[in-house]
CSV table of C-alpha atoms in Angstrom, one decimal:
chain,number,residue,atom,x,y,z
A,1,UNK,CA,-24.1,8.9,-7.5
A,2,UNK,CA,-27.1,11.1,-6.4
A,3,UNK,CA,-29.7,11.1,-3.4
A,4,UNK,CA,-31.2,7.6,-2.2
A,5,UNK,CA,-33.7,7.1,0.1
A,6,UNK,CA,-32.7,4.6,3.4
A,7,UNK,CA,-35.9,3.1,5.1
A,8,UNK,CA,-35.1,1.6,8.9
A,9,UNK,CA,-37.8,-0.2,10.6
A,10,UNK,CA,-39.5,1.5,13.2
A,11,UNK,CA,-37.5,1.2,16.5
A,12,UNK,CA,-34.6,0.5,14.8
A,13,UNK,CA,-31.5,1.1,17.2
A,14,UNK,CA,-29.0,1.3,14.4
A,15,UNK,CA,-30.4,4.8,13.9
A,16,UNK,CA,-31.7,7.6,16.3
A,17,UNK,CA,-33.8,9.3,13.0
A,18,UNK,CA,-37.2,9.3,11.4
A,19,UNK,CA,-38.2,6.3,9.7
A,20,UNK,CA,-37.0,7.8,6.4
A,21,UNK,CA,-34.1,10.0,5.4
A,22,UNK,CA,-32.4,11.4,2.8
A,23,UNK,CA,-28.6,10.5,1.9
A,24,UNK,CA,-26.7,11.4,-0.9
A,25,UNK,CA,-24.0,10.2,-2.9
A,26,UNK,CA,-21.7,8.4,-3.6
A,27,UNK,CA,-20.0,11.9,-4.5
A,28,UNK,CA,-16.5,13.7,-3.7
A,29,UNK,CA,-16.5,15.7,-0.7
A,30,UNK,CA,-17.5,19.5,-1.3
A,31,UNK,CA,-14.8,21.8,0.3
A,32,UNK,CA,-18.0,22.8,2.7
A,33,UNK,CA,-18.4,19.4,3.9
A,34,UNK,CA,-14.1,18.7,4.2
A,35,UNK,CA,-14.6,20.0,8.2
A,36,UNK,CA,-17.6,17.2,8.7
A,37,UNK,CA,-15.3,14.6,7.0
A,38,UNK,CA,-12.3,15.7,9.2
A,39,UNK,CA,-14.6,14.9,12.3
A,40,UNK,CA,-16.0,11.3,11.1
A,41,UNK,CA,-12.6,10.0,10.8
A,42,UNK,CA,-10.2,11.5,13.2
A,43,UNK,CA,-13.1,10.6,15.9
A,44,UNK,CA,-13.6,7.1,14.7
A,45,UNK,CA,-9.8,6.3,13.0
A,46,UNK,CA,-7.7,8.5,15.5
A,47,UNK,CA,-6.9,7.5,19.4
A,48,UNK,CA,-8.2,10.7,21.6
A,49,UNK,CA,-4.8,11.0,22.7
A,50,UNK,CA,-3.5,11.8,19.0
A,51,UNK,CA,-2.5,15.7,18.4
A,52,UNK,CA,-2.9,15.5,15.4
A,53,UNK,CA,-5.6,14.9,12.2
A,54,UNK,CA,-5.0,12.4,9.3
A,55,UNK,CA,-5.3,15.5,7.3
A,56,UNK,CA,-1.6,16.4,9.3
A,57,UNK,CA,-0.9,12.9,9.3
A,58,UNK,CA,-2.1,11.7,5.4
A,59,UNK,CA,-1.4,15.6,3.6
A,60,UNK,CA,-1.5,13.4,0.3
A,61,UNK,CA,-4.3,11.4,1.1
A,62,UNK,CA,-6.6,13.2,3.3
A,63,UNK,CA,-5.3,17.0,2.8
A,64,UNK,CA,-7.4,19.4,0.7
A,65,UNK,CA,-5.4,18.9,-2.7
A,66,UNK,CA,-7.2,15.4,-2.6
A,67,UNK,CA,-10.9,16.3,-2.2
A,68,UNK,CA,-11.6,14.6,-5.4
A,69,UNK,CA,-11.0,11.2,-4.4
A,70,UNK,CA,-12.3,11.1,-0.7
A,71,UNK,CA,-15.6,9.6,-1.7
A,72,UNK,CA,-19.0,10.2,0.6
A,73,UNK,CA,-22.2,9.9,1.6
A,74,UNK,CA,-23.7,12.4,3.0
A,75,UNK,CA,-26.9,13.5,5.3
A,76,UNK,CA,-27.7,17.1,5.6
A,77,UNK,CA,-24.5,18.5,5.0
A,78,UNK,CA,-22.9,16.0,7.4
A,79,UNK,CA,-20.6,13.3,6.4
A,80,UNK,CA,-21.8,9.9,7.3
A,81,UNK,CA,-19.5,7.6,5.8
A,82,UNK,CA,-15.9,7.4,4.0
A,83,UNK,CA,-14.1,6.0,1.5
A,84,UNK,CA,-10.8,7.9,0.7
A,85,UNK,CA,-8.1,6.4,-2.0
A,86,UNK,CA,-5.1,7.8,-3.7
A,87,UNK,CA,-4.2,7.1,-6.8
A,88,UNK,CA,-0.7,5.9,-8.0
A,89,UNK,CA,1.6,3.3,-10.0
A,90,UNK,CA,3.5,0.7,-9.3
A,91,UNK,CA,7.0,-0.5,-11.4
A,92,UNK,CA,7.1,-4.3,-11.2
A,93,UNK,CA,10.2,-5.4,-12.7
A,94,UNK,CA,9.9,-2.7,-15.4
A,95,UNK,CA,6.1,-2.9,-15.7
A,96,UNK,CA,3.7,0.0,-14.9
A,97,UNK,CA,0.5,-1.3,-13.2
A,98,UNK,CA,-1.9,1.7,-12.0
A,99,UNK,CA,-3.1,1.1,-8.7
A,100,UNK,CA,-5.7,2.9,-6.1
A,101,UNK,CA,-4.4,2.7,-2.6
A,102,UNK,CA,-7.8,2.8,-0.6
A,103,UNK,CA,-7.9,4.0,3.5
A,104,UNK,CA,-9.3,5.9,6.1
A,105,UNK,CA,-12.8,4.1,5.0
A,106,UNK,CA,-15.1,4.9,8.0
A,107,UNK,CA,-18.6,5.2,8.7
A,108,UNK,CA,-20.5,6.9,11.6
A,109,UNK,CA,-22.0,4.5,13.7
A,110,UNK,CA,-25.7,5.3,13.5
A,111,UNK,CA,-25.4,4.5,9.9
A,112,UNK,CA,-23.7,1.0,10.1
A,113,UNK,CA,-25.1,-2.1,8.6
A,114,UNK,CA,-27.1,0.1,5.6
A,115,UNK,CA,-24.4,-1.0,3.1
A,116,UNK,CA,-23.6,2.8,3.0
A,117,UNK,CA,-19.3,1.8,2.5
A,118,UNK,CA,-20.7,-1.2,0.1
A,119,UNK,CA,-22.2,1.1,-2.2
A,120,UNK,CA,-19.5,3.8,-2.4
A,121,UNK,CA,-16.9,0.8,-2.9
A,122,UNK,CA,-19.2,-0.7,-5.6
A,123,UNK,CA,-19.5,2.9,-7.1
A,124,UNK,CA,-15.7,4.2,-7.2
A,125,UNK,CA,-14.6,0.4,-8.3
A,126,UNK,CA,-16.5,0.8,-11.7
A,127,UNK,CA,-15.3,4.5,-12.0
A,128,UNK,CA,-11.3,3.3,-11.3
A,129,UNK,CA,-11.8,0.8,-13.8
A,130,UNK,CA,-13.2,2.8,-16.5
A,131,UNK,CA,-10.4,5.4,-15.2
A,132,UNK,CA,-7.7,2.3,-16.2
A,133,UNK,CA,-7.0,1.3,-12.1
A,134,UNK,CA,-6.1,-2.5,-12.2
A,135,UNK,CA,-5.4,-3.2,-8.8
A,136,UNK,CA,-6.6,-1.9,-4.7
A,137,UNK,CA,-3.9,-1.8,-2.2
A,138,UNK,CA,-6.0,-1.4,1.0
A,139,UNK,CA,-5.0,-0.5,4.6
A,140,UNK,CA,-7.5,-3.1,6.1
A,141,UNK,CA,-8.3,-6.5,6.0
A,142,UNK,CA,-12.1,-6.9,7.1
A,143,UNK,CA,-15.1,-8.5,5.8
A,144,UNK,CA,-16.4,-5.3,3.9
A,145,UNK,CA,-13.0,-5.7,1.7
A,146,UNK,CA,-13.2,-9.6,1.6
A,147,UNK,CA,-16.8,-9.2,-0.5
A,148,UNK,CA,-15.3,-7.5,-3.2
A,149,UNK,CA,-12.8,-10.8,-3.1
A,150,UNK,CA,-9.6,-8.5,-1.6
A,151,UNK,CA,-6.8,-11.1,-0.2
A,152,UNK,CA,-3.8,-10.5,2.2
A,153,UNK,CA,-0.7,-11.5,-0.8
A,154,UNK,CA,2.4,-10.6,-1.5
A,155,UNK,CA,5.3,-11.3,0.8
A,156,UNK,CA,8.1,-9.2,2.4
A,157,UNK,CA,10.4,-10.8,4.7
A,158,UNK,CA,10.7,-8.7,7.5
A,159,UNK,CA,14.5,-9.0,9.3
A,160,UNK,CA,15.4,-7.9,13.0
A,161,UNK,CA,19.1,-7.0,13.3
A,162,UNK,CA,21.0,-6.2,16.1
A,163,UNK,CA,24.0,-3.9,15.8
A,164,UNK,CA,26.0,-7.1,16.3
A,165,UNK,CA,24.4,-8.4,12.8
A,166,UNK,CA,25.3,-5.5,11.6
A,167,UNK,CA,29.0,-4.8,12.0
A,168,UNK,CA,30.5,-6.9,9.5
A,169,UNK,CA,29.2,-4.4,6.7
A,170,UNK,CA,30.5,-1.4,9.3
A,171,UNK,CA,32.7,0.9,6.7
A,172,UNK,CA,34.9,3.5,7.7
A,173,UNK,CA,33.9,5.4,4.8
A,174,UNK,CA,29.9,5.1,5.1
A,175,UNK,CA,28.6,7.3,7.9
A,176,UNK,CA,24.8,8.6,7.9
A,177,UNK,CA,23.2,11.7,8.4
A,178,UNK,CA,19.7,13.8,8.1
A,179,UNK,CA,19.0,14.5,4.8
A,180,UNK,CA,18.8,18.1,3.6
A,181,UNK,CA,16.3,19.6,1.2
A,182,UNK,CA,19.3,19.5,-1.6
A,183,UNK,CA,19.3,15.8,-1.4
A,184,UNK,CA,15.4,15.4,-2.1
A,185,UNK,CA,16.1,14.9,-6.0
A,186,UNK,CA,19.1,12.6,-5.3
A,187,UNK,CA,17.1,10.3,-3.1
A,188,UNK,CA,14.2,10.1,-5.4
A,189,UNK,CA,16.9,9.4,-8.4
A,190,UNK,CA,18.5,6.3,-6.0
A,191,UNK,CA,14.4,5.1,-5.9
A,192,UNK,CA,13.7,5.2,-9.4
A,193,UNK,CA,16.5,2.8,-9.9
A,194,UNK,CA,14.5,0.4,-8.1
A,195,UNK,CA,13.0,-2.0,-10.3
A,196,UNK,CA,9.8,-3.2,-7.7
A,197,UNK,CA,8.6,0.7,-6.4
A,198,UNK,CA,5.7,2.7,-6.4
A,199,UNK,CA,6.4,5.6,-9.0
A,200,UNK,CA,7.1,9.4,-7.5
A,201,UNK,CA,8.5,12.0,-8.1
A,202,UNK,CA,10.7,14.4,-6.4
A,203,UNK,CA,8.1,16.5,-5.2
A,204,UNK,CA,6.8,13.7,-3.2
A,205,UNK,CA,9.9,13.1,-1.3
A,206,UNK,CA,10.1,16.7,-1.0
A,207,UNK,CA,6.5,16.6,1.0
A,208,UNK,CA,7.4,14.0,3.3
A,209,UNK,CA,10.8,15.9,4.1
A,210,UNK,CA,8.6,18.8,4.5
A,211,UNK,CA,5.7,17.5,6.8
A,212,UNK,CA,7.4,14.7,8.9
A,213,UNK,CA,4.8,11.9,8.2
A,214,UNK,CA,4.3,9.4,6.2
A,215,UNK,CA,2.0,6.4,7.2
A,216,UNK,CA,0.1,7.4,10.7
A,217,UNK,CA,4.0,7.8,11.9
A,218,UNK,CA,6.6,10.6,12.0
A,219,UNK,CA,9.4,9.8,10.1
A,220,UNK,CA,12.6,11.4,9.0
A,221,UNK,CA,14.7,10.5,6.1
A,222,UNK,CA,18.6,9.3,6.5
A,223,UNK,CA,21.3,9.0,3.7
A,224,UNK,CA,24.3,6.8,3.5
A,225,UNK,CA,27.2,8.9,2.3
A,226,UNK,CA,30.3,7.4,0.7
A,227,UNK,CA,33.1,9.1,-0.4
A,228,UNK,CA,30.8,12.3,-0.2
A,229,UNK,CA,28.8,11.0,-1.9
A,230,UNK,CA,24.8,10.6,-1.2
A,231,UNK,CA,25.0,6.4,-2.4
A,232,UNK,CA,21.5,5.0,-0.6
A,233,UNK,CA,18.7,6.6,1.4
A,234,UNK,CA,16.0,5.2,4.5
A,235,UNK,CA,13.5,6.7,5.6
A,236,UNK,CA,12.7,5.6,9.3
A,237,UNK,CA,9.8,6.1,12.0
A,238,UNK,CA,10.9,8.3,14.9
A,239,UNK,CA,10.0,9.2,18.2
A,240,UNK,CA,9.7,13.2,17.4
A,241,UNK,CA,9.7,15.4,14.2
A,242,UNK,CA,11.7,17.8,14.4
A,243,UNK,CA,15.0,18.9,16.5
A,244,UNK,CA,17.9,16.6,18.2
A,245,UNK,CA,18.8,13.2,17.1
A,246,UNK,CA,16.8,10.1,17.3
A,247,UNK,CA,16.2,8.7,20.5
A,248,UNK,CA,17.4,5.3,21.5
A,249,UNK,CA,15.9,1.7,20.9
A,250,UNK,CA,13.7,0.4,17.8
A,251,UNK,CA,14.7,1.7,14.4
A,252,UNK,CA,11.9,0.7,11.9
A,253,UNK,CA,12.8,1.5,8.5
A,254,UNK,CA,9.9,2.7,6.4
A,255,UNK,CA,11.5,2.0,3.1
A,256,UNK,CA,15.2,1.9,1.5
A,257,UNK,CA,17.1,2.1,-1.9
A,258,UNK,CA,20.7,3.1,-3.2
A,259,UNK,CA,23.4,1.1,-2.4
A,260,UNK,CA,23.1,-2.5,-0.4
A,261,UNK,CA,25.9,-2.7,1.7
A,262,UNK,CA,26.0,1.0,1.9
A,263,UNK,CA,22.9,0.6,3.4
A,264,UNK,CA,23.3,-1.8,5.7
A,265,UNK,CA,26.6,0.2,6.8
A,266,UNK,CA,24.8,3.6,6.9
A,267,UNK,CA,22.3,1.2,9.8
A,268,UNK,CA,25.5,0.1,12.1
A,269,UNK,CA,26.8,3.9,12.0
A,270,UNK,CA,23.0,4.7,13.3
A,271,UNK,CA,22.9,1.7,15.8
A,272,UNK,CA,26.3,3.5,17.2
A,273,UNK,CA,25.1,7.3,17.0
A,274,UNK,CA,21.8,7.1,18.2
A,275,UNK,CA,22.1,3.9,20.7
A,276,UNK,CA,19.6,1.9,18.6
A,277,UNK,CA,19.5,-1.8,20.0
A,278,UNK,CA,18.0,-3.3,16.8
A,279,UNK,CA,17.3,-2.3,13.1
A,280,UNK,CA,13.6,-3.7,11.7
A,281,UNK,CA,13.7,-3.8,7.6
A,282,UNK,CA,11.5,-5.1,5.4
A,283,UNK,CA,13.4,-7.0,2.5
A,284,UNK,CA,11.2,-8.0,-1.0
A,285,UNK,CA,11.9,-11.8,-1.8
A,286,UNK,CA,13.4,-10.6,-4.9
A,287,UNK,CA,16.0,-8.3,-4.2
A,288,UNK,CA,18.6,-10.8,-4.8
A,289,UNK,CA,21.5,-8.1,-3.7
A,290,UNK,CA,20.3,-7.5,0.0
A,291,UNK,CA,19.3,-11.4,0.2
A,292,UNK,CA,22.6,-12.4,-0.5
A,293,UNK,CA,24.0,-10.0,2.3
A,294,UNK,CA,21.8,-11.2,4.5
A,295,UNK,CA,21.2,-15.1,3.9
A,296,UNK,CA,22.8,-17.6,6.3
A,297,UNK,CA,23.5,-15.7,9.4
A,298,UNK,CA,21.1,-16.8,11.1
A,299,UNK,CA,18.8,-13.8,11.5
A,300,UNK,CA,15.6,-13.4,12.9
A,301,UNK,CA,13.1,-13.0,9.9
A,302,UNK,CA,9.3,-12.6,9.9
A,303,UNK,CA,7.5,-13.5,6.5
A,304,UNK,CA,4.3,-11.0,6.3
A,305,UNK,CA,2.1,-9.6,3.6
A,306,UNK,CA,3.2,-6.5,1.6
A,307,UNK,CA,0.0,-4.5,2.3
A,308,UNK,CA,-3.5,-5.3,4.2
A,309,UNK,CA,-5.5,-6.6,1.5
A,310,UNK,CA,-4.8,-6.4,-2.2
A,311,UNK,CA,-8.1,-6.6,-4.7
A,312,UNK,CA,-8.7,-6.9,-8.5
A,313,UNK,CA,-10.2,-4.2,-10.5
A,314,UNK,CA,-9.9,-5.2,-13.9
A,315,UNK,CA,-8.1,-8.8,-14.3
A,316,UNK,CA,-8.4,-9.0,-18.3
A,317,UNK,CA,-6.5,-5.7,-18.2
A,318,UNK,CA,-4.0,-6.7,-15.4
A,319,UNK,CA,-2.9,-10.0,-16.8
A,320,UNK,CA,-2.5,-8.0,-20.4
A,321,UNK,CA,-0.4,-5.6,-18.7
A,322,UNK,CA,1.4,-8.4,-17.2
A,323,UNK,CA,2.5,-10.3,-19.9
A,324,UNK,CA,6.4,-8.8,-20.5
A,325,UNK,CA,7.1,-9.8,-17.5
A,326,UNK,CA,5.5,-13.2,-17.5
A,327,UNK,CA,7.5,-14.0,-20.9
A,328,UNK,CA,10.8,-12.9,-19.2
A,329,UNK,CA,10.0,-15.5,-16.9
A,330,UNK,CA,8.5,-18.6,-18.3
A,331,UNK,CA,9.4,-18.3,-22.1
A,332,UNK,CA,7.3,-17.2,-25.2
A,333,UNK,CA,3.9,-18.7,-24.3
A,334,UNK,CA,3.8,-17.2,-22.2
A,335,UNK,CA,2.4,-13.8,-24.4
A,336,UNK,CA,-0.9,-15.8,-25.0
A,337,UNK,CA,-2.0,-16.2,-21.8
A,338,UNK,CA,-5.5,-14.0,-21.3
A,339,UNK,CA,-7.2,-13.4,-18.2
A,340,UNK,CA,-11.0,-13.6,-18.2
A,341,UNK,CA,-14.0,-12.8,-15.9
A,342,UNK,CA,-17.6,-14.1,-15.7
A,343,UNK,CA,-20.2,-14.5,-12.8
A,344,UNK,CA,-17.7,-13.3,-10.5
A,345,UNK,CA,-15.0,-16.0,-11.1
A,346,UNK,CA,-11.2,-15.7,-12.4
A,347,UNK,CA,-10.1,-17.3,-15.3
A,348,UNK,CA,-6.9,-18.0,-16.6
A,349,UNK,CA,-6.5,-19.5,-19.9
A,350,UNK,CA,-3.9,-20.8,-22.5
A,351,UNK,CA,-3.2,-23.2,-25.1
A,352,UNK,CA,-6.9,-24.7,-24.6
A,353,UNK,CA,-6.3,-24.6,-20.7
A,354,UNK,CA,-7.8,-22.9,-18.2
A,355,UNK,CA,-7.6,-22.4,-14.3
A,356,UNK,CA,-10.5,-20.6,-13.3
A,357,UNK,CA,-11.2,-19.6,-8.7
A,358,UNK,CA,-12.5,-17.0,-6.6
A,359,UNK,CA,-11.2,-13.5,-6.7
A,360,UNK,CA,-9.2,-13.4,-3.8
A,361,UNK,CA,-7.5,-17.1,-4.9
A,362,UNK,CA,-6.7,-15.3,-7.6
A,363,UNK,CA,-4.8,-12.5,-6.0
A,364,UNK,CA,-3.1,-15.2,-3.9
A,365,UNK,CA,-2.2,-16.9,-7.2
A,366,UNK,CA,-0.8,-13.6,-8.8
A,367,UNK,CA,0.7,-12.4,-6.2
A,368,UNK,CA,1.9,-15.4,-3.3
A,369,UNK,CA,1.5,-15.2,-0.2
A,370,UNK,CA,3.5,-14.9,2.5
A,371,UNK,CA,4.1,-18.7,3.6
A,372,UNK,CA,4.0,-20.3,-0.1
A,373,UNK,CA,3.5,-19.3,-3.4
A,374,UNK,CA,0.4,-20.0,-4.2
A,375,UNK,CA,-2.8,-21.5,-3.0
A,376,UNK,CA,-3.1,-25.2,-2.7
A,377,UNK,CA,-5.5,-26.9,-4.8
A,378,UNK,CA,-5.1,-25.1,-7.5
A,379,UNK,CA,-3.5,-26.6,-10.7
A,380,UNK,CA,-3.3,-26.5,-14.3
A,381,UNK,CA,-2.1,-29.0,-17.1
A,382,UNK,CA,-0.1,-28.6,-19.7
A,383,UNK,CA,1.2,-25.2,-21.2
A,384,UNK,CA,-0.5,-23.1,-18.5
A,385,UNK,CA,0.6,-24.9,-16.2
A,386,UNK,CA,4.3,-24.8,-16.9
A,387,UNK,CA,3.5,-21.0,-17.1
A,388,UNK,CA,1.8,-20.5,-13.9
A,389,UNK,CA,4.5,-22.3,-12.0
A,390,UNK,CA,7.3,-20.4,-13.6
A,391,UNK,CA,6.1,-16.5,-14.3
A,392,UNK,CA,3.6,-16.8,-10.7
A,393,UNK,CA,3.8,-15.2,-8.1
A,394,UNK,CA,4.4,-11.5,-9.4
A,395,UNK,CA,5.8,-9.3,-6.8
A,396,UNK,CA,4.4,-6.2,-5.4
A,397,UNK,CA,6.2,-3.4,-4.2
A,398,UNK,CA,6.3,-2.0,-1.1
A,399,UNK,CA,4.0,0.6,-0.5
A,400,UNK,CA,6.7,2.5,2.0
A,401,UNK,CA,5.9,6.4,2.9
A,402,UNK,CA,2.6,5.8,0.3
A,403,UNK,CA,0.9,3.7,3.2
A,404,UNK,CA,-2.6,4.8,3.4
């Protein structure tokens, strides 16, 4: 971080300046330059017709509690360039992985092609993993992202039901409603129970509930009650924020969790109170309870990534993290397997094995993809081997109202 000194050739059209100037960073936005910041992305992220910022839109991500991770560089007093992450965990089958969800990365079009993004992404990559960050979850997929090896992995399998598909789990004891502030700490107790999630708490339900946004959209969130009883929860895109009931057509569900068939009952009563003509819900490949409801009915399904691009940060670290869960699934040897990195390869190794690619085959080994479960051409003998095909791919969770 600090001051650096650019130098554009002489008649360069990237840049309406003087041959040399003076940019600093990388470096947190100062709350005097959060108004300049505000203007670089909503002009260059936003579509003129939008009413509202991604301050409005992101409160979590781009508000002014999060100063200290929107990284910039900038040019007297004026920000020229973006990288803004949040900073999170995710619970994969009982493991904690800490992950940096990256967005809004912009950068003012006078100042594109001087690696400006490049060097902040360099810069806040070192700092995340000295901070103990394993993993990027990024809301893009460009070539800016593909040079620090990020990967489009992970697979959710995206269903599109019709209230037809849906009435066989219609209950006359489910019904759906708003949820009320009261339920906030209900709903976030039915997502803990999830064991693939991003870890929250309360309060960030609560905000959500509160600002009616989550992920560029407006949302509101819905419970499934049984018995009088709050049982499951969705939170789903809508048309408006506030007042009436939703209007008729698409319901997109931003994320779920509670009760399965609760759930899919809670969706019919919506189909039937708000008109909806069909339901779109993303399903993880390994929730083996809404699978089973779902499986051979011939459904439309769509197999897509879980985020934009996923990226490495500190494999060693990851794969040591990883390890529980890779015993649970291919055995005991599984606890020896180490993760190495040199010259900007990915290694695997075990029992005197090793299975060493790029670092985006990598992530497309850790984590699938979502046509097949890992990339072709890549194989190991022996005990890694039998390891890799049994404990990979490792799924990610769903980033849901988190989307940056």
């Amino acid at each position: 971080a600090g001051t650096f000194r650019l130098r554009a050739a002489a008649g360069d059209g990237r840049m309406a300046h003087a041959v040399t100037d003076m940019i600093e960073g990388p470096r947190p936005v100062r709350p005097s330059e959060y108004p300049s910041l505000l203007k670089l992305v909503n002009d260059l992220l936003l579509d003129p017709s939008d009413t509202r910022g991604l301050e409005e839109m992101y409160p979590a991500h781009m508000g002014p509690s999060n100063l200290a991770n929107l990284w910039v560089m900038v040019e007297d007093k004026r920000v020229v360039s973006h990288v803004g992450v949040s900073k999170c965990a995710l619970s994969i089958l009982d493991v904690r992985v800490p992950v940096v969800l990256m967005g809004s990365v912009a950068t003012d079009r006078k100042y594109r092609g001087l690696g400006l993004a490049s060097r902040m992404l360099d810069h806040v990559r070192r700092r995340h993993d000295r901070e103990g960050f394993d993993l990027y979850m990024i809301s893009g997929d460009r070539d800016l992202y593909r040079r620090m090896g990020a990967a489009r992995a992970g697979c959710l399998i995206r269903y599109v039901l019709k209230p037809a598909a849906l009435a066989p789990f219609a209950h006359p004891d489910v019904s759906v409603r708003p949820a009320a502030p009261g339920d906030m700490r209900t709903v976030a107790t039915l997502h803990r129970r999830e064991r693939l999630r991003v870890v929250r708490s309360p309060e960030d339900f609560r905000r959500v509930f509160r600002t009616g946004w989550a992920g560029l959209t407006p949302v509101r969130i819905f419970v499934a009650e049984a018995a009088g009883a709050v049982t499951a929860y969705f939170v789903m895109g809508v048309t408006r924020k506030l007042g009436g009931p939703p209007a008729g057509g698409r319901l997109a569900v931003t994320e779920a969790a509670g009760s399965r068939p609760d759930l899919l009952a809670a969706l019919h009563d919506a189909c039937k109170k708000w008109n909806k003509r069909r339901v779109e819900l993303s399903v993880s490949p390994t929730d083996r309870d809404m699978l089973a409801l779902l499986s051979g009915r011939h459904l439309s399904e769509l197999r897509v990534p879980v985020y934009n691009s996923t990226a490495l940060i500190n494999f060693p670290r990851l794969v040591h993290r990883l390890r529980p869960l890779l015993a649970a699934r291919a055995g005991p040897p599984a606890r020896g397997i180490v993760g190495t990195e040199h010259l900007g390869r990915m290694e695997l190794r075990l029992g005197g094995r090793r299975l060493a690619c790029a670092p985006e085959r990598m992530v497309r080994l850790l984590f699938g993809e979502p046509h097949r479960d890992r990339p072709p051409g890549l194989h190991a003998g022996g005990t890694l081997g039998r390891v890799v095909r049994a404990a990979f791919p490792v799924p990610l969770a769903n980033p849901g109202i988190n989307y940056v």
